Amino acid sequence: MEKERLKELNTLLLSNKFDQEAYKKLSMEEAYAMFRLAAMHHKKVAENLEQLKKEQPEKAESAQETAEEKENVTDFAAGKIKAQENAAKVLLSKATFFYTLSIEQMKRLDAFYVAYSKCTNSPFVFCDPTTFDDMTWIFTSEEKLKQVIEKQKENNVELRGVKVENAKFLQFFTSLFYMGIDNVLFDYGTEGMMYNLNRICKKPDFEKMENKAAAVVNSSLQLTAMYFLQEARKNIEQKKKENLPQLEEEMSKNLVAGKYLVPFIKVDPEAGNDPKNIQIPYLKGQDGNMILPAFTDLMEFTKYNVEKKFSAVILTFDKLQGFIGNGIGIIFNPLGCNLFLKKEQLPMLVKRFEK
C-alpha cells in the first residue's frame, strides 16, 4: 500500500469521528491496514502507560515537602494515567473493529487464490519460525499468487494455484480444520494479512456429530503428513533433507493413533453384511497390483465417493492390514496427499509405537 494512502488511513484512525458506515467502504486491505495502525498505536500507548505508572511514586516523592504540592503532583500523574488508559481502550476497540471489518470484506470477495503444494495436492502448509503458527497462504489476486509461485521455485518449493469461488469459501475454510491448519495468511510476500481460522468461521464440533463417519478426524496426521511429504518429495538431494527423520517420526506416530474410513460396496444392497456380499474397491497401481484406499476424514472420502455408491467402515490402524487381502499395501487419501505404505510396514509401525 502506498505511503500516502497509509497516512490518510492513519489520520482517519486518529480522528475523533467514528463513522462505521464510511469505514465499511474500505477495502479488505485498507481495513486490515487500519487494524495494524490501531494495534501499533495501542502498543505505544500501553508502553507509555506502564512508564507513567512507574514514574508516579518517584515524582510524588521528589516534590516539595508540603502536602498540597504532593497532592497536586499525584493528581496530575493520575490524570495522565487515566487519559492514557482511556486512549488504550479506544485504540483496542478500534483494532478489534477493523480486524473484524477486514474479515467481512474478505468474505465479500468474488474469489481468492490458494497456494497448493504439488507434493501433496493440498494447501501448502508453512510454520512461522517466530510464533510456530501453522498456516496456509491465500491471495486476493492471481497475480500476487503467481509472483510467490515463481519466488518459491528458488527454494525448491513447487506450488500451483487453486481458485476458490465465493460460494465455496466456507467449505474451503472448514476443510482446513480437518487438516489441522489454524491460521491463514493472505497475500504472503507483501505485508500480509494474518487471521486465526476461528475468527473466520466456527470450528465443527466433531465429537458431537451424529454421523460417525463425519466424526472421524485425523487433523494431527493430516498436518504432519503434509509437512513430511512437502519435504520428502522436494526435488533436492536426500542428504539436504535434515528435518526428514523428525517429520517422519511425528507423522508415523499419528498414523498409528488414527482411525480411518475404508470404502466398501454391497453386491446385493438388500442382503446383509455377510463378507461374501461385501466388495472392497481396490485401486490398481502402475504395475497392476491392488492397493487398499483409506481416508483420514469424510471430506477426503467424499472426493473419492463422488457418485455416492460406496459406504465406509471405520477402522483403527492395526485393523487395516486385515483388509488389504492380496494387495501390496494401502494408500491414504489418494486424491489428496496420496501416502502409500507397503503391507509389511503396517505391523512394523504398530510395534514401533505400541504403548
mmCIF file of C-alpha atoms in Angstrom, residues 18-314:
data_model
loop_
_atom_site.group_PDB
_atom_site.id
_atom_site.type_symbol
_atom_site.label_atom_id
_atom_site.label_comp_id
_atom_site.label_asym_id
_atom_site.label_seq_id
_atom_site.Cartn_x
_atom_site.Cartn_y
_atom_site.Cartn_z
ATOM 1 C CA PHE A 18 -16.014 7.136 14.302
ATOM 2 C CA ASP A 19 -18.093 6.711 11.139
ATOM 3 C CA GLN A 20 -18.857 2.994 10.798
ATOM 4 C CA GLU A 21 -20.773 3.456 7.535
ATOM 5 C CA ALA A 22 -17.823 5.227 5.954
ATOM 6 C CA TYR A 23 -15.432 2.562 7.223
ATOM 7 C CA LYS A 24 -17.474 -0.166 5.563
ATOM 8 C CA LYS A 25 -16.474 1.311 2.202
ATOM 9 C CA LEU A 26 -12.848 0.430 2.884
ATOM 10 C CA SER A 27 -11.332 -2.493 1.017
ATOM 11 C CA MET A 28 -10.125 -5.613 2.812
ATOM 12 C CA GLU A 29 -6.512 -4.420 2.575
ATOM 13 C CA GLU A 30 -7.390 -0.926 3.854
ATOM 14 C CA ALA A 31 -9.409 -2.291 6.780
ATOM 15 C CA TYR A 32 -6.515 -4.560 7.748
ATOM 16 C CA ALA A 33 -4.084 -1.632 7.462
ATOM 17 C CA MET A 34 -6.314 0.284 9.889
ATOM 18 C CA PHE A 35 -6.160 -2.694 12.249
ATOM 19 C CA ARG A 36 -2.351 -2.708 12.057
ATOM 20 C CA LEU A 37 -2.189 1.039 12.714
ATOM 21 C CA ALA A 38 -4.569 0.789 15.670
ATOM 22 C CA ALA A 39 -2.544 -2.111 17.116
ATOM 23 C CA MET A 40 0.696 -0.155 16.644
ATOM 24 C CA HIS A 41 -0.680 2.946 18.400
ATOM 25 C CA HIS A 42 -2.151 0.788 21.174
ATOM 26 C CA LYS A 43 1.239 -0.773 21.799
ATOM 27 C CA LYS A 44 2.872 2.652 22.114
ATOM 28 C CA VAL A 45 0.174 3.920 24.471
ATOM 29 C CA ALA A 46 0.443 0.753 26.585
ATOM 30 C CA GLU A 47 4.216 1.254 26.860
ATOM 31 C CA ASN A 48 3.743 4.919 27.859
ATOM 32 C CA LEU A 49 1.130 3.909 30.414
ATOM 33 C CA GLU A 50 3.467 1.385 32.002
ATOM 34 C CA GLN A 51 6.208 4.012 32.211
ATOM 35 C CA LEU A 52 3.850 6.580 33.789
ATOM 36 C CA LYS A 53 2.795 4.121 36.473
ATOM 37 C CA LYS A 54 6.451 3.514 37.329
ATOM 38 C CA GLU A 55 7.227 7.243 37.479
ATOM 39 C CA GLN A 56 4.214 8.338 39.568
ATOM 40 C CA PRO A 57 5.584 7.369 43.033
ATOM 41 C CA GLU A 58 9.020 8.783 42.178
ATOM 42 C CA LYS A 59 7.631 12.198 41.128
ATOM 43 C CA ALA A 60 5.447 12.431 44.212
ATOM 44 C CA GLU A 61 8.432 11.641 46.432
ATOM 45 C CA SER A 62 10.657 14.230 44.737
ATOM 46 C CA ALA A 63 8.054 17.033 45.103
ATOM 47 C CA GLN A 64 8.442 19.737 47.757
ATOM 48 C CA GLU A 65 7.511 18.787 51.269
ATOM 49 C CA THR A 66 4.080 20.420 51.530
ATOM 50 C CA ALA A 67 1.142 18.010 51.420
ATOM 51 C CA GLU A 68 -0.642 20.253 48.925
ATOM 52 C CA GLU A 69 2.222 20.095 46.421
ATOM 53 C CA LYS A 70 2.492 16.329 46.730
ATOM 54 C CA GLU A 71 -1.245 16.005 46.224
ATOM 55 C CA ASN A 72 -1.110 18.195 43.105
ATOM 56 C CA VAL A 73 1.692 16.099 41.596
ATOM 57 C CA THR A 74 -0.165 12.894 42.390
ATOM 58 C CA ASP A 75 -3.437 14.203 40.912
ATOM 59 C CA PHE A 76 -1.687 15.362 37.747
ATOM 60 C CA ALA A 77 0.022 11.991 37.282
ATOM 61 C CA ALA A 78 -3.224 10.143 37.983
ATOM 62 C CA GLY A 79 -4.976 12.294 35.362
ATOM 63 C CA LYS A 80 -2.345 11.448 32.748
ATOM 64 C CA ILE A 81 -2.637 7.752 33.585
ATOM 65 C CA LYS A 82 -6.422 7.887 33.298
ATOM 66 C CA ALA A 83 -6.175 9.625 29.914
ATOM 67 C CA GLN A 84 -3.724 7.010 28.626
ATOM 68 C CA GLU A 85 -5.933 4.182 29.906
ATOM 69 C CA ASN A 86 -8.912 5.647 28.039
ATOM 70 C CA ALA A 87 -6.806 6.062 24.891
ATOM 71 C CA ALA A 88 -5.665 2.437 25.137
ATOM 72 C CA LYS A 89 -9.260 1.229 25.452
ATOM 73 C CA VAL A 90 -10.362 3.264 22.418
ATOM 74 C CA LEU A 91 -7.476 2.025 20.273
ATOM 75 C CA LEU A 92 -8.050 -1.594 21.299
ATOM 76 C CA SER A 93 -11.725 -1.225 20.414
ATOM 77 C CA LYS A 94 -10.807 0.238 17.028
ATOM 78 C CA ALA A 95 -8.278 -2.527 16.360
ATOM 79 C CA THR A 96 -10.942 -5.163 17.055
ATOM 80 C CA PHE A 97 -13.449 -3.334 14.860
ATOM 81 C CA PHE A 98 -11.109 -3.070 11.858
ATOM 82 C CA TYR A 99 -9.876 -6.664 12.210
ATOM 83 C CA THR A 100 -13.484 -7.858 12.093
ATOM 84 C CA LEU A 101 -14.278 -5.475 9.232
ATOM 85 C CA SER A 102 -11.395 -6.819 7.137
ATOM 86 C CA ILE A 103 -12.768 -10.353 7.592
ATOM 87 C CA GLU A 104 -16.206 -9.172 6.483
ATOM 88 C CA GLN A 105 -14.665 -7.550 3.404
ATOM 89 C CA MET A 106 -12.710 -10.735 2.675
ATOM 90 C CA LYS A 107 -15.938 -12.742 2.715
ATOM 91 C CA ARG A 108 -17.319 -10.384 0.043
ATOM 92 C CA LEU A 109 -14.514 -11.129 -2.437
ATOM 93 C CA ASP A 110 -15.688 -12.770 -5.644
ATOM 94 C CA ALA A 111 -12.895 -15.331 -5.280
ATOM 95 C CA PHE A 112 -9.469 -15.875 -3.792
ATOM 96 C CA TYR A 113 -6.490 -17.990 -4.792
ATOM 97 C CA VAL A 114 -4.886 -20.680 -2.633
ATOM 98 C CA ALA A 115 -1.286 -21.873 -2.884
ATOM 99 C CA TYR A 116 -1.359 -25.671 -3.241
ATOM 100 C CA SER A 117 1.697 -27.872 -2.861
ATOM 101 C CA LYS A 118 2.395 -30.032 -5.906
ATOM 102 C CA CYS A 119 3.893 -32.583 -3.499
ATOM 103 C CA THR A 120 0.649 -33.165 -1.580
ATOM 104 C CA ASN A 121 -2.164 -31.904 -3.838
ATOM 105 C CA SER A 122 -3.292 -29.999 -0.734
ATOM 106 C CA PRO A 123 -2.939 -26.425 0.526
ATOM 107 C CA PHE A 124 0.699 -25.575 1.147
ATOM 108 C CA VAL A 125 1.436 -25.508 4.875
ATOM 109 C CA PHE A 126 4.000 -23.250 6.468
ATOM 110 C CA CYS A 127 5.176 -22.943 10.076
ATOM 111 C CA ASP A 128 6.004 -19.425 11.185
ATOM 112 C CA PRO A 129 9.576 -19.589 12.568
ATOM 113 C CA THR A 130 8.803 -16.987 15.246
ATOM 114 C CA THR A 131 5.318 -17.865 16.508
ATOM 115 C CA PHE A 132 5.290 -21.534 15.330
ATOM 116 C CA ASP A 133 1.768 -20.996 13.962
ATOM 117 C CA ASP A 134 0.728 -23.399 11.211
ATOM 118 C CA MET A 135 -0.790 -21.606 8.261
ATOM 119 C CA THR A 136 -1.625 -21.741 4.601
ATOM 120 C CA TRP A 137 -1.203 -18.971 2.011
ATOM 121 C CA ILE A 138 -4.175 -17.321 0.292
ATOM 122 C CA PHE A 139 -4.079 -14.462 -2.205
ATOM 123 C CA THR A 140 -6.535 -11.747 -3.149
ATOM 124 C CA SER A 141 -5.388 -11.822 -6.773
ATOM 125 C CA GLU A 142 -3.994 -14.390 -9.165
ATOM 126 C CA GLU A 143 -1.105 -12.050 -10.000
ATOM 127 C CA LYS A 144 0.087 -11.944 -6.371
ATOM 128 C CA LEU A 145 -0.051 -15.745 -6.208
ATOM 129 C CA LYS A 146 1.949 -16.144 -9.445
ATOM 130 C CA GLN A 147 4.698 -13.900 -8.083
ATOM 131 C CA VAL A 148 5.037 -16.088 -4.980
ATOM 132 C CA ILE A 149 4.962 -19.301 -7.040
ATOM 133 C CA GLU A 150 7.913 -18.036 -9.084
ATOM 134 C CA LYS A 151 9.774 -16.827 -5.999
ATOM 135 C CA GLN A 152 9.340 -20.126 -4.144
ATOM 136 C CA LYS A 153 10.950 -22.055 -7.010
ATOM 137 C CA GLU A 154 14.227 -20.602 -5.747
ATOM 138 C CA ASN A 155 13.622 -22.583 -2.514
ATOM 139 C CA ASN A 156 12.735 -25.754 -4.460
ATOM 140 C CA VAL A 157 9.115 -25.361 -3.370
ATOM 141 C CA GLU A 158 6.745 -26.293 -6.194
ATOM 142 C CA LEU A 159 3.337 -24.649 -5.891
ATOM 143 C CA ARG A 160 0.253 -24.309 -8.035
ATOM 144 C CA GLY A 161 -2.751 -22.051 -7.702
ATOM 145 C CA VAL A 162 -6.335 -23.061 -6.976
ATOM 146 C CA LYS A 163 -9.133 -20.549 -7.423
ATOM 147 C CA VAL A 164 -11.883 -20.686 -4.784
ATOM 148 C CA GLU A 165 -15.156 -19.000 -5.705
ATOM 149 C CA ASN A 166 -17.115 -17.089 -3.053
ATOM 150 C CA ALA A 167 -19.789 -19.797 -2.777
ATOM 151 C CA LYS A 168 -17.045 -22.281 -1.747
ATOM 152 C CA PHE A 169 -15.352 -20.090 0.896
ATOM 153 C CA LEU A 170 -16.994 -21.748 3.899
ATOM 154 C CA GLN A 171 -16.351 -25.251 2.557
ATOM 155 C CA PHE A 172 -12.689 -24.421 1.999
ATOM 156 C CA PHE A 173 -12.166 -22.883 5.443
ATOM 157 C CA THR A 174 -13.933 -25.822 7.092
ATOM 158 C CA SER A 175 -11.621 -28.234 5.268
ATOM 159 C CA LEU A 176 -8.635 -26.535 6.911
ATOM 160 C CA PHE A 177 -9.889 -27.607 10.341
ATOM 161 C CA TYR A 178 -9.687 -31.244 9.154
ATOM 162 C CA MET A 179 -6.081 -30.571 8.115
ATOM 163 C CA GLY A 180 -5.068 -29.096 11.466
ATOM 164 C CA ILE A 181 -4.426 -25.658 9.962
ATOM 165 C CA ASP A 182 -5.425 -22.903 12.404
ATOM 166 C CA ASN A 183 -4.333 -19.780 10.526
ATOM 167 C CA VAL A 184 -4.486 -18.277 7.053
ATOM 168 C CA LEU A 185 -2.131 -15.657 5.698
ATOM 169 C CA PHE A 186 -3.468 -13.510 2.879
ATOM 170 C CA ASP A 187 -1.042 -12.043 0.327
ATOM 171 C CA TYR A 188 2.202 -13.518 1.628
ATOM 172 C CA GLY A 189 5.138 -11.703 0.071
ATOM 173 C CA THR A 190 3.766 -8.258 0.921
ATOM 174 C CA GLU A 191 2.893 -7.079 4.432
ATOM 175 C CA GLY A 192 0.387 -9.915 4.629
ATOM 176 C CA MET A 193 -2.936 -10.234 6.439
ATOM 177 C CA MET A 194 -2.964 -12.887 9.159
ATOM 178 C CA TYR A 195 -6.183 -14.415 10.509
ATOM 179 C CA ASN A 196 -6.953 -17.109 13.016
ATOM 180 C CA LEU A 197 -9.340 -19.556 11.369
ATOM 181 C CA ASN A 198 -11.696 -19.487 14.354
ATOM 182 C CA ARG A 199 -12.289 -15.780 13.709
ATOM 183 C CA ILE A 200 -13.450 -16.532 10.158
ATOM 184 C CA CYS A 201 -15.770 -19.469 10.781
ATOM 185 C CA LYS A 202 -16.802 -21.772 13.588
ATOM 186 C CA LYS A 203 -14.867 -24.983 14.061
ATOM 187 C CA PRO A 204 -17.129 -28.049 13.733
ATOM 188 C CA ASP A 205 -17.700 -29.982 16.940
ATOM 189 C CA PHE A 206 -16.627 -33.327 15.514
ATOM 190 C CA GLU A 207 -17.280 -35.278 18.709
ATOM 191 C CA LYS A 208 -20.966 -34.317 18.749
ATOM 192 C CA MET A 209 -21.689 -35.287 15.135
ATOM 193 C CA GLU A 210 -24.378 -37.941 14.826
ATOM 194 C CA ASN A 211 -22.819 -39.302 11.631
ATOM 195 C CA LYS A 212 -19.974 -41.476 12.919
ATOM 196 C CA ALA A 213 -18.073 -41.150 9.644
ATOM 197 C CA ALA A 214 -18.196 -37.341 9.925
ATOM 198 C CA ALA A 215 -16.706 -37.619 13.415
ATOM 199 C CA VAL A 216 -13.578 -39.358 12.061
ATOM 200 C CA VAL A 217 -10.881 -36.676 12.116
ATOM 201 C CA ASN A 218 -7.110 -37.018 11.860
ATOM 202 C CA SER A 219 -6.054 -33.378 11.839
ATOM 203 C CA SER A 220 -2.689 -34.020 13.515
ATOM 204 C CA LEU A 221 -1.931 -36.727 10.972
ATOM 205 C CA GLN A 222 -3.016 -34.567 8.054
ATOM 206 C CA LEU A 223 -0.795 -31.727 9.189
ATOM 207 C CA THR A 224 2.301 -33.798 9.945
ATOM 208 C CA ALA A 225 1.861 -35.801 6.720
ATOM 209 C CA MET A 226 1.737 -32.610 4.655
ATOM 210 C CA TYR A 227 4.897 -31.293 6.298
ATOM 211 C CA PHE A 228 6.638 -34.642 5.814
ATOM 212 C CA LEU A 229 5.615 -35.072 2.168
ATOM 213 C CA GLN A 230 6.404 -31.455 1.260
ATOM 214 C CA GLU A 231 9.947 -32.166 2.423
ATOM 215 C CA ALA A 232 10.281 -35.811 1.304
ATOM 216 C CA ARG A 233 9.097 -35.113 -2.248
ATOM 217 C CA LYS A 234 11.111 -31.933 -2.642
ATOM 218 C CA ASN A 235 13.427 -32.106 -5.644
ATOM 219 C CA ILE A 236 16.724 -31.793 -3.772
ATOM 220 C CA GLU A 237 19.407 -34.222 -2.588
ATOM 221 C CA GLN A 238 18.257 -36.567 0.167
ATOM 222 C CA LYS A 239 21.146 -35.595 2.429
ATOM 223 C CA LYS A 240 19.916 -31.985 2.451
ATOM 224 C CA LYS A 241 16.568 -33.006 3.943
ATOM 225 C CA GLU A 242 17.798 -32.668 7.506
ATOM 226 C CA ASN A 243 14.367 -32.470 9.149
ATOM 227 C CA LEU A 244 13.012 -35.577 7.421
ATOM 228 C CA PRO A 245 13.608 -38.100 10.270
ATOM 229 C CA GLN A 246 11.817 -35.920 12.809
ATOM 230 C CA LEU A 247 8.940 -35.225 10.401
ATOM 231 C CA GLU A 248 8.604 -38.935 9.651
ATOM 232 C CA GLU A 249 8.544 -39.765 13.360
ATOM 233 C CA GLU A 250 5.715 -37.304 14.052
ATOM 234 C CA MET A 251 3.682 -38.457 11.059
ATOM 235 C CA SER A 252 4.110 -42.160 11.771
ATOM 236 C CA LYS A 253 3.081 -41.758 15.391
ATOM 237 C CA ASN A 254 -0.120 -40.028 14.271
ATOM 238 C CA LEU A 255 -0.718 -42.699 11.624
ATOM 239 C CA VAL A 256 -0.739 -45.476 14.208
ATOM 240 C CA ALA A 257 -3.010 -43.496 16.545
ATOM 241 C CA GLY A 258 -5.605 -42.730 13.877
ATOM 242 C CA LYS A 259 -8.975 -44.058 12.750
ATOM 243 C CA TYR A 260 -9.809 -44.349 9.068
ATOM 244 C CA LEU A 261 -12.647 -44.683 6.593
ATOM 245 C CA VAL A 262 -12.341 -47.645 4.233
ATOM 246 C CA PRO A 263 -14.864 -47.829 1.377
ATOM 247 C CA PHE A 264 -16.964 -50.884 0.575
ATOM 248 C CA ILE A 265 -19.995 -51.760 -1.524
ATOM 249 C CA LYS A 266 -22.657 -54.420 -1.097
ATOM 250 C CA VAL A 267 -23.102 -56.726 -4.084
ATOM 251 C CA ASP A 268 -26.753 -57.086 -3.135
ATOM 252 C CA PRO A 269 -27.983 -53.924 -1.380
ATOM 253 C CA GLU A 270 -30.862 -55.869 0.171
ATOM 254 C CA ALA A 271 -28.624 -58.578 1.604
ATOM 255 C CA GLY A 272 -26.858 -58.441 4.975
ATOM 256 C CA ASN A 273 -23.264 -57.807 5.936
ATOM 257 C CA ASP A 274 -22.010 -61.273 5.056
ATOM 258 C CA PRO A 275 -18.362 -60.997 3.891
ATOM 259 C CA LYS A 276 -19.335 -62.671 0.600
ATOM 260 C CA ASN A 277 -21.711 -59.777 -0.053
ATOM 261 C CA ILE A 278 -19.056 -57.115 0.598
ATOM 262 C CA GLN A 279 -16.634 -55.820 -2.028
ATOM 263 C CA ILE A 280 -13.697 -53.510 -1.424
ATOM 264 C CA PRO A 281 -12.947 -51.080 -4.312
ATOM 265 C CA TYR A 282 -9.185 -51.623 -4.515
ATOM 266 C CA LEU A 283 -7.063 -49.288 -6.568
ATOM 267 C CA LYS A 284 -4.671 -50.516 -9.229
ATOM 268 C CA GLY A 285 -1.051 -49.436 -9.130
ATOM 269 C CA GLN A 286 1.002 -48.761 -12.272
ATOM 270 C CA ASP A 287 2.211 -52.350 -12.203
ATOM 271 C CA GLY A 288 -1.330 -53.693 -11.876
ATOM 272 C CA ASN A 289 -1.030 -54.590 -8.190
ATOM 273 C CA MET A 290 -4.001 -53.977 -5.899
ATOM 274 C CA ILE A 291 -3.872 -51.251 -3.239
ATOM 275 C CA LEU A 292 -6.369 -50.579 -0.459
ATOM 276 C CA PRO A 293 -7.619 -46.956 -0.283
ATOM 277 C CA ALA A 294 -8.205 -45.389 3.147
ATOM 278 C CA PHE A 295 -9.273 -41.910 4.135
ATOM 279 C CA THR A 296 -8.479 -39.673 7.078
ATOM 280 C CA ASP A 297 -11.893 -37.975 7.162
ATOM 281 C CA LEU A 298 -15.234 -37.615 5.446
ATOM 282 C CA MET A 299 -14.071 -34.739 3.224
ATOM 283 C CA GLU A 300 -11.305 -36.872 1.719
ATOM 284 C CA PHE A 301 -13.696 -39.814 1.392
ATOM 285 C CA THR A 302 -16.252 -37.618 -0.394
ATOM 286 C CA LYS A 303 -13.673 -36.619 -3.042
ATOM 287 C CA TYR A 304 -13.390 -40.328 -3.893
ATOM 288 C CA ASN A 305 -17.053 -41.164 -3.481
ATOM 289 C CA VAL A 306 -18.359 -38.580 -5.976
ATOM 290 C CA GLU A 307 -21.058 -40.923 -7.295
ATOM 291 C CA LYS A 308 -22.057 -41.829 -3.723
ATOM 292 C CA LYS A 309 -22.032 -45.550 -4.415
ATOM 293 C CA PHE A 310 -19.731 -46.505 -1.535
ATOM 294 C CA SER A 311 -20.314 -46.851 2.173
ATOM 295 C CA ALA A 312 -17.483 -46.683 4.702
ATOM 296 C CA VAL A 313 -16.320 -48.781 7.609
ATOM 297 C CA ILE A 314 -14.311 -47.152 10.407
#
